Amino acid sequence: MSKFKKGKQGDLPAISTASLPDIVFMLLFFFMVATVMRDSTLMIENNLPSADQVEKLKKDRTTYIYAGKPSTQYKHLGDEPRIQFNDAFIGVEDVRSSVLQAQADMVEELKSKIVIGLKVDKNTHAGLVSDIKQELRKANTLKVMYIANARAEE
């Protein structure tokens, strides 16, 4: 009879970490693709009115103009409603030039199809909205949509 030598019992084999970098990079790429970047930081209060017929549109040709009172960190600017375009406050007289600049920055085939989205706080005066619309007419930007929240069903 021969004697068999018994190996060590109870030891677990070492875990292979060769695929760990692949997993890390796969997660990194997933979060890079799935994360939505914010277009602009709101500097105004923006409580949108509600509507019962809301339609979702493509964002590739849409430029947003925000209007409302400055938020709490911008209270030093006063309580009067202000216009925000991208990340800056602008006056009514600057709406036309800002929209034309945004249109010039667009892809050539979308320039004629630009849509201006008005995200106006529900407590903002209609006079400011009318002034913005007048400036958009002067810029020959006639496709305007009003952004609203969907009304909750009662």
PDB file of C-alpha atoms in Angstrom:
ATOM      1  CA  MET A   1       0.000   0.000   0.000  1.00  0.00           C
ATOM      2  CA  SER A   2       1.080   3.485  -0.753  1.00  0.00           C
ATOM      3  CA  LYS A   3       0.664   6.441   1.400  1.00  0.00           C
ATOM      4  CA  PHE A   4      -1.152   9.482   0.063  1.00  0.00           C
ATOM      5  CA  LYS A   5      -0.160  12.846   1.304  1.00  0.00           C
ATOM      6  CA  LYS A   6      -3.112  14.994   2.298  1.00  0.00           C
ATOM      7  CA  GLY A   7      -3.037  18.664   1.262  1.00  0.00           C
ATOM      8  CA  LYS A   8      -4.048  21.533   3.454  1.00  0.00           C
ATOM      9  CA  GLN A   9      -7.733  21.450   4.152  1.00  0.00           C
ATOM     10  CA  GLY A  10     -10.053  24.430   4.393  1.00  0.00           C
ATOM     11  CA  ASP A  11      -7.972  26.984   2.482  1.00  0.00           C
ATOM     12  CA  LEU A  12      -9.854  28.929  -0.172  1.00  0.00           C
ATOM     13  CA  PRO A  13      -8.188  29.683  -3.477  1.00  0.00           C
ATOM     14  CA  ALA A  14      -7.174  33.321  -4.056  1.00  0.00           C
ATOM     15  CA  ILE A  15      -9.751  35.481  -5.824  1.00  0.00           C
ATOM     16  CA  SER A  16      -8.637  36.653  -9.231  1.00  0.00           C
ATOM     17  CA  THR A  17      -8.775  40.432  -9.592  1.00  0.00           C
ATOM     18  CA  ALA A  18      -7.802  40.462 -13.259  1.00  0.00           C
ATOM     19  CA  SER A  19     -11.275  41.528 -14.411  1.00  0.00           C
ATOM     20  CA  LEU A  20     -11.686  44.259 -11.779  1.00  0.00           C
ATOM     21  CA  PRO A  21     -10.394  47.126 -14.012  1.00  0.00           C
ATOM     22  CA  ASP A  22     -12.803  46.052 -16.754  1.00  0.00           C
ATOM     23  CA  ILE A  23     -15.723  46.244 -14.348  1.00  0.00           C
ATOM     24  CA  VAL A  24     -14.651  49.662 -13.044  1.00  0.00           C
ATOM     25  CA  PHE A  25     -14.335  51.120 -16.544  1.00  0.00           C
ATOM     26  CA  MET A  26     -17.646  49.599 -17.589  1.00  0.00           C
ATOM     27  CA  LEU A  27     -19.357  51.321 -14.631  1.00  0.00           C
ATOM     28  CA  LEU A  28     -17.566  54.576 -15.407  1.00  0.00           C
ATOM     29  CA  PHE A  29     -18.764  54.550 -19.018  1.00  0.00           C
ATOM     30  CA  PHE A  30     -22.294  53.646 -17.944  1.00  0.00           C
ATOM     31  CA  PHE A  31     -22.537  56.638 -15.601  1.00  0.00           C
ATOM     32  CA  MET A  32     -20.954  58.961 -18.177  1.00  0.00           C
ATOM     33  CA  VAL A  33     -23.569  57.982 -20.750  1.00  0.00           C
ATOM     34  CA  ALA A  34     -26.563  57.825 -18.410  1.00  0.00           C
ATOM     35  CA  THR A  35     -25.951  61.132 -16.599  1.00  0.00           C
ATOM     36  CA  VAL A  36     -27.868  64.158 -17.835  1.00  0.00           C
ATOM     37  CA  MET A  37     -26.000  67.431 -17.638  1.00  0.00           C
ATOM     38  CA  ARG A  38     -27.952  70.487 -16.574  1.00  0.00           C
ATOM     39  CA  ASP A  39     -28.175  73.189 -19.261  1.00  0.00           C
ATOM     40  CA  SER A  40     -28.189  76.179 -16.977  1.00  0.00           C
ATOM     41  CA  THR A  41     -28.417  76.956 -13.286  1.00  0.00           C
ATOM     42  CA  LEU A  42     -31.665  78.628 -12.296  1.00  0.00           C
ATOM     43  CA  MET A  43     -31.140  81.998 -10.688  1.00  0.00           C
ATOM     44  CA  ILE A  44     -34.862  82.761 -10.413  1.00  0.00           C
ATOM     45  CA  GLU A  45     -37.873  81.263  -8.670  1.00  0.00           C
ATOM     46  CA  ASN A  46     -39.594  79.096 -11.229  1.00  0.00           C
ATOM     47  CA  ASN A  47     -42.960  77.686 -10.140  1.00  0.00           C
ATOM     48  CA  LEU A  48     -44.502  76.779 -13.471  1.00  0.00           C
ATOM     49  CA  PRO A  49     -48.250  77.014 -13.993  1.00  0.00           C
ATOM     50  CA  SER A  50     -50.168  73.807 -14.564  1.00  0.00           C
ATOM     51  CA  ALA A  51     -51.978  72.815 -17.746  1.00  0.00           C
ATOM     52  CA  ASP A  52     -54.221  69.917 -18.704  1.00  0.00           C
ATOM     53  CA  GLN A  53     -52.864  69.402 -22.232  1.00  0.00           C
ATOM     54  CA  VAL A  54     -49.072  69.101 -22.181  1.00  0.00           C
ATOM     55  CA  GLU A  55     -46.975  67.836 -25.093  1.00  0.00           C
ATOM     56  CA  LYS A  56     -43.324  66.808 -24.959  1.00  0.00           C
ATOM     57  CA  LEU A  57     -41.065  68.190 -27.707  1.00  0.00           C
ATOM     58  CA  LYS A  58     -37.513  67.463 -28.835  1.00  0.00           C
ATOM     59  CA  LYS A  59     -34.879  69.539 -27.061  1.00  0.00           C
ATOM     60  CA  ASP A  60     -32.348  69.732 -29.901  1.00  0.00           C
ATOM     61  CA  ARG A  61     -33.798  72.934 -31.377  1.00  0.00           C
ATOM     62  CA  THR A  62     -35.202  74.506 -28.216  1.00  0.00           C
ATOM     63  CA  THR A  63     -33.714  77.484 -26.389  1.00  0.00           C
ATOM     64  CA  TYR A  64     -35.168  78.446 -23.016  1.00  0.00           C
ATOM     65  CA  ILE A  65     -35.865  81.873 -21.556  1.00  0.00           C
ATOM     66  CA  TYR A  66     -36.691  81.964 -17.841  1.00  0.00           C
ATOM     67  CA  ALA A  67     -38.604  84.748 -16.110  1.00  0.00           C
ATOM     68  CA  GLY A  68     -39.394  85.257 -12.446  1.00  0.00           C
ATOM     69  CA  LYS A  69     -38.250  86.816  -9.201  1.00  0.00           C
ATOM     70  CA  PRO A  70     -34.598  86.254  -8.285  1.00  0.00           C
ATOM     71  CA  SER A  71     -34.032  83.244  -6.017  1.00  0.00           C
ATOM     72  CA  THR A  72     -32.927  83.641  -2.412  1.00  0.00           C
ATOM     73  CA  GLN A  73     -29.209  83.782  -3.189  1.00  0.00           C
ATOM     74  CA  TYR A  74     -29.829  86.621  -5.676  1.00  0.00           C
ATOM     75  CA  LYS A  75     -32.173  88.688  -3.463  1.00  0.00           C
ATOM     76  CA  HIS A  76     -29.648  91.542  -3.566  1.00  0.00           C
ATOM     77  CA  LEU A  77     -30.932  92.204  -7.097  1.00  0.00           C
ATOM     78  CA  GLY A  78     -34.394  93.082  -5.782  1.00  0.00           C
ATOM     79  CA  ASP A  79     -37.856  91.542  -5.879  1.00  0.00           C
ATOM     80  CA  GLU A  80     -38.853  92.565  -9.394  1.00  0.00           C
ATOM     81  CA  PRO A  81     -39.173  89.737 -11.938  1.00  0.00           C
ATOM     82  CA  ARG A  82     -36.050  89.295 -14.064  1.00  0.00           C
ATOM     83  CA  ILE A  83     -35.238  87.515 -17.319  1.00  0.00           C
ATOM     84  CA  GLN A  84     -32.620  84.764 -17.337  1.00  0.00           C
ATOM     85  CA  PHE A  85     -31.059  83.495 -20.549  1.00  0.00           C
ATOM     86  CA  ASN A  86     -28.582  80.622 -20.141  1.00  0.00           C
ATOM     87  CA  ASP A  87     -26.668  81.521 -16.972  1.00  0.00           C
ATOM     88  CA  ALA A  88     -27.052  85.299 -16.992  1.00  0.00           C
ATOM     89  CA  PHE A  89     -29.677  87.904 -16.190  1.00  0.00           C
ATOM     90  CA  ILE A  90     -30.568  90.023 -19.191  1.00  0.00           C
ATOM     91  CA  GLY A  91     -32.832  92.987 -19.782  1.00  0.00           C
ATOM     92  CA  VAL A  92     -35.773  93.042 -22.160  1.00  0.00           C
ATOM     93  CA  GLU A  93     -33.652  94.955 -24.674  1.00  0.00           C
ATOM     94  CA  ASP A  94     -31.086  92.106 -24.699  1.00  0.00           C
ATOM     95  CA  VAL A  95     -33.567  89.335 -25.544  1.00  0.00           C
ATOM     96  CA  ARG A  96     -33.287  89.822 -29.305  1.00  0.00           C
ATOM     97  CA  SER A  97     -29.474  89.779 -29.393  1.00  0.00           C
ATOM     98  CA  SER A  98     -29.301  86.776 -27.030  1.00  0.00           C
ATOM     99  CA  VAL A  99     -31.723  84.751 -29.137  1.00  0.00           C
ATOM    100  CA  LEU A 100     -29.927  85.665 -32.360  1.00  0.00           C
ATOM    101  CA  GLN A 101     -26.614  84.609 -30.776  1.00  0.00           C
ATOM    102  CA  ALA A 102     -28.113  81.282 -29.651  1.00  0.00           C
ATOM    103  CA  GLN A 103     -29.481  80.777 -33.152  1.00  0.00           C
ATOM    104  CA  ALA A 104     -26.057  81.478 -34.659  1.00  0.00           C
ATOM    105  CA  ASP A 105     -24.506  78.844 -32.373  1.00  0.00           C
ATOM    106  CA  MET A 106     -26.913  76.139 -33.580  1.00  0.00           C
ATOM    107  CA  VAL A 107     -26.297  73.542 -36.269  1.00  0.00           C
ATOM    108  CA  GLU A 108     -27.012  75.007 -39.722  1.00  0.00           C
ATOM    109  CA  GLU A 109     -30.069  72.846 -40.537  1.00  0.00           C
ATOM    110  CA  LEU A 110     -31.743  73.682 -37.191  1.00  0.00           C
ATOM    111  CA  LYS A 111     -31.310  77.473 -37.355  1.00  0.00           C
ATOM    112  CA  SER A 112     -34.589  78.031 -39.199  1.00  0.00           C
ATOM    113  CA  LYS A 113     -36.434  75.619 -36.878  1.00  0.00           C
ATOM    114  CA  ILE A 114     -35.461  77.227 -33.556  1.00  0.00           C
ATOM    115  CA  VAL A 115     -38.158  77.138 -30.877  1.00  0.00           C
ATOM    116  CA  ILE A 116     -38.083  79.429 -27.855  1.00  0.00           C
ATOM    117  CA  GLY A 117     -39.382  77.859 -24.655  1.00  0.00           C
ATOM    118  CA  LEU A 118     -40.705  80.351 -22.103  1.00  0.00           C
ATOM    119  CA  LYS A 119     -40.412  79.042 -18.554  1.00  0.00           C
ATOM    120  CA  VAL A 120     -42.223  81.801 -16.736  1.00  0.00           C
ATOM    121  CA  ASP A 121     -43.028  81.751 -13.029  1.00  0.00           C
ATOM    122  CA  LYS A 122     -46.794  81.725 -12.457  1.00  0.00           C
ATOM    123  CA  ASN A 123     -46.562  84.891 -10.312  1.00  0.00           C
ATOM    124  CA  THR A 124     -44.800  86.924 -13.026  1.00  0.00           C
ATOM    125  CA  HIS A 125     -46.670  89.845 -14.590  1.00  0.00           C
ATOM    126  CA  ALA A 126     -48.058  89.384 -18.085  1.00  0.00           C
ATOM    127  CA  GLY A 127     -46.424  92.658 -19.149  1.00  0.00           C
ATOM    128  CA  LEU A 128     -42.959  91.123 -18.908  1.00  0.00           C
ATOM    129  CA  VAL A 129     -44.061  88.147 -21.001  1.00  0.00           C
ATOM    130  CA  SER A 130     -45.547  90.528 -23.572  1.00  0.00           C
ATOM    131  CA  ASP A 131     -42.280  92.486 -23.725  1.00  0.00           C
ATOM    132  CA  ILE A 132     -40.313  89.265 -24.273  1.00  0.00           C
ATOM    133  CA  LYS A 133     -42.700  88.239 -27.060  1.00  0.00           C
ATOM    134  CA  GLN A 134     -42.326  91.650 -28.749  1.00  0.00           C
ATOM    135  CA  GLU A 135     -38.536  91.262 -28.759  1.00  0.00           C
ATOM    136  CA  LEU A 136     -38.859  87.739 -30.176  1.00  0.00           C
ATOM    137  CA  ARG A 137     -41.014  89.121 -32.996  1.00  0.00           C
ATOM    138  CA  LYS A 138     -38.323  91.702 -33.778  1.00  0.00           C
ATOM    139  CA  ALA A 139     -35.793  88.846 -33.956  1.00  0.00           C
ATOM    140  CA  ASN A 140     -38.162  87.001 -36.336  1.00  0.00           C
ATOM    141  CA  THR A 141     -38.328  84.092 -33.898  1.00  0.00           C
ATOM    142  CA  LEU A 142     -41.992  83.242 -34.115  1.00  0.00           C
ATOM    143  CA  LYS A 143     -42.059  79.682 -32.785  1.00  0.00           C
ATOM    144  CA  VAL A 144     -42.716  80.134 -29.074  1.00  0.00           C
ATOM    145  CA  MET A 145     -43.937  77.559 -26.588  1.00  0.00           C
ATOM    146  CA  TYR A 146     -44.965  78.037 -22.996  1.00  0.00           C
ATOM    147  CA  ILE A 147     -43.612  75.454 -20.566  1.00  0.00           C
ATOM    148  CA  ALA A 148     -46.049  74.234 -17.905  1.00  0.00           C
ATOM    149  CA  ASN A 149     -46.417  71.359 -15.480  1.00  0.00           C
ATOM    150  CA  ALA A 150     -49.005  68.693 -16.171  1.00  0.00           C
ATOM    151  CA  ARG A 151     -52.107  69.237 -14.032  1.00  0.00           C
ATOM    152  CA  ALA A 152     -52.704  66.438 -11.565  1.00  0.00           C
ATOM    153  CA  GLU A 153     -55.908  64.535 -12.205  1.00  0.00           C
ATOM    154  CA  GLU A 154     -58.484  65.113  -9.492  1.00  0.00           C
TER     155      GLU A 154
END
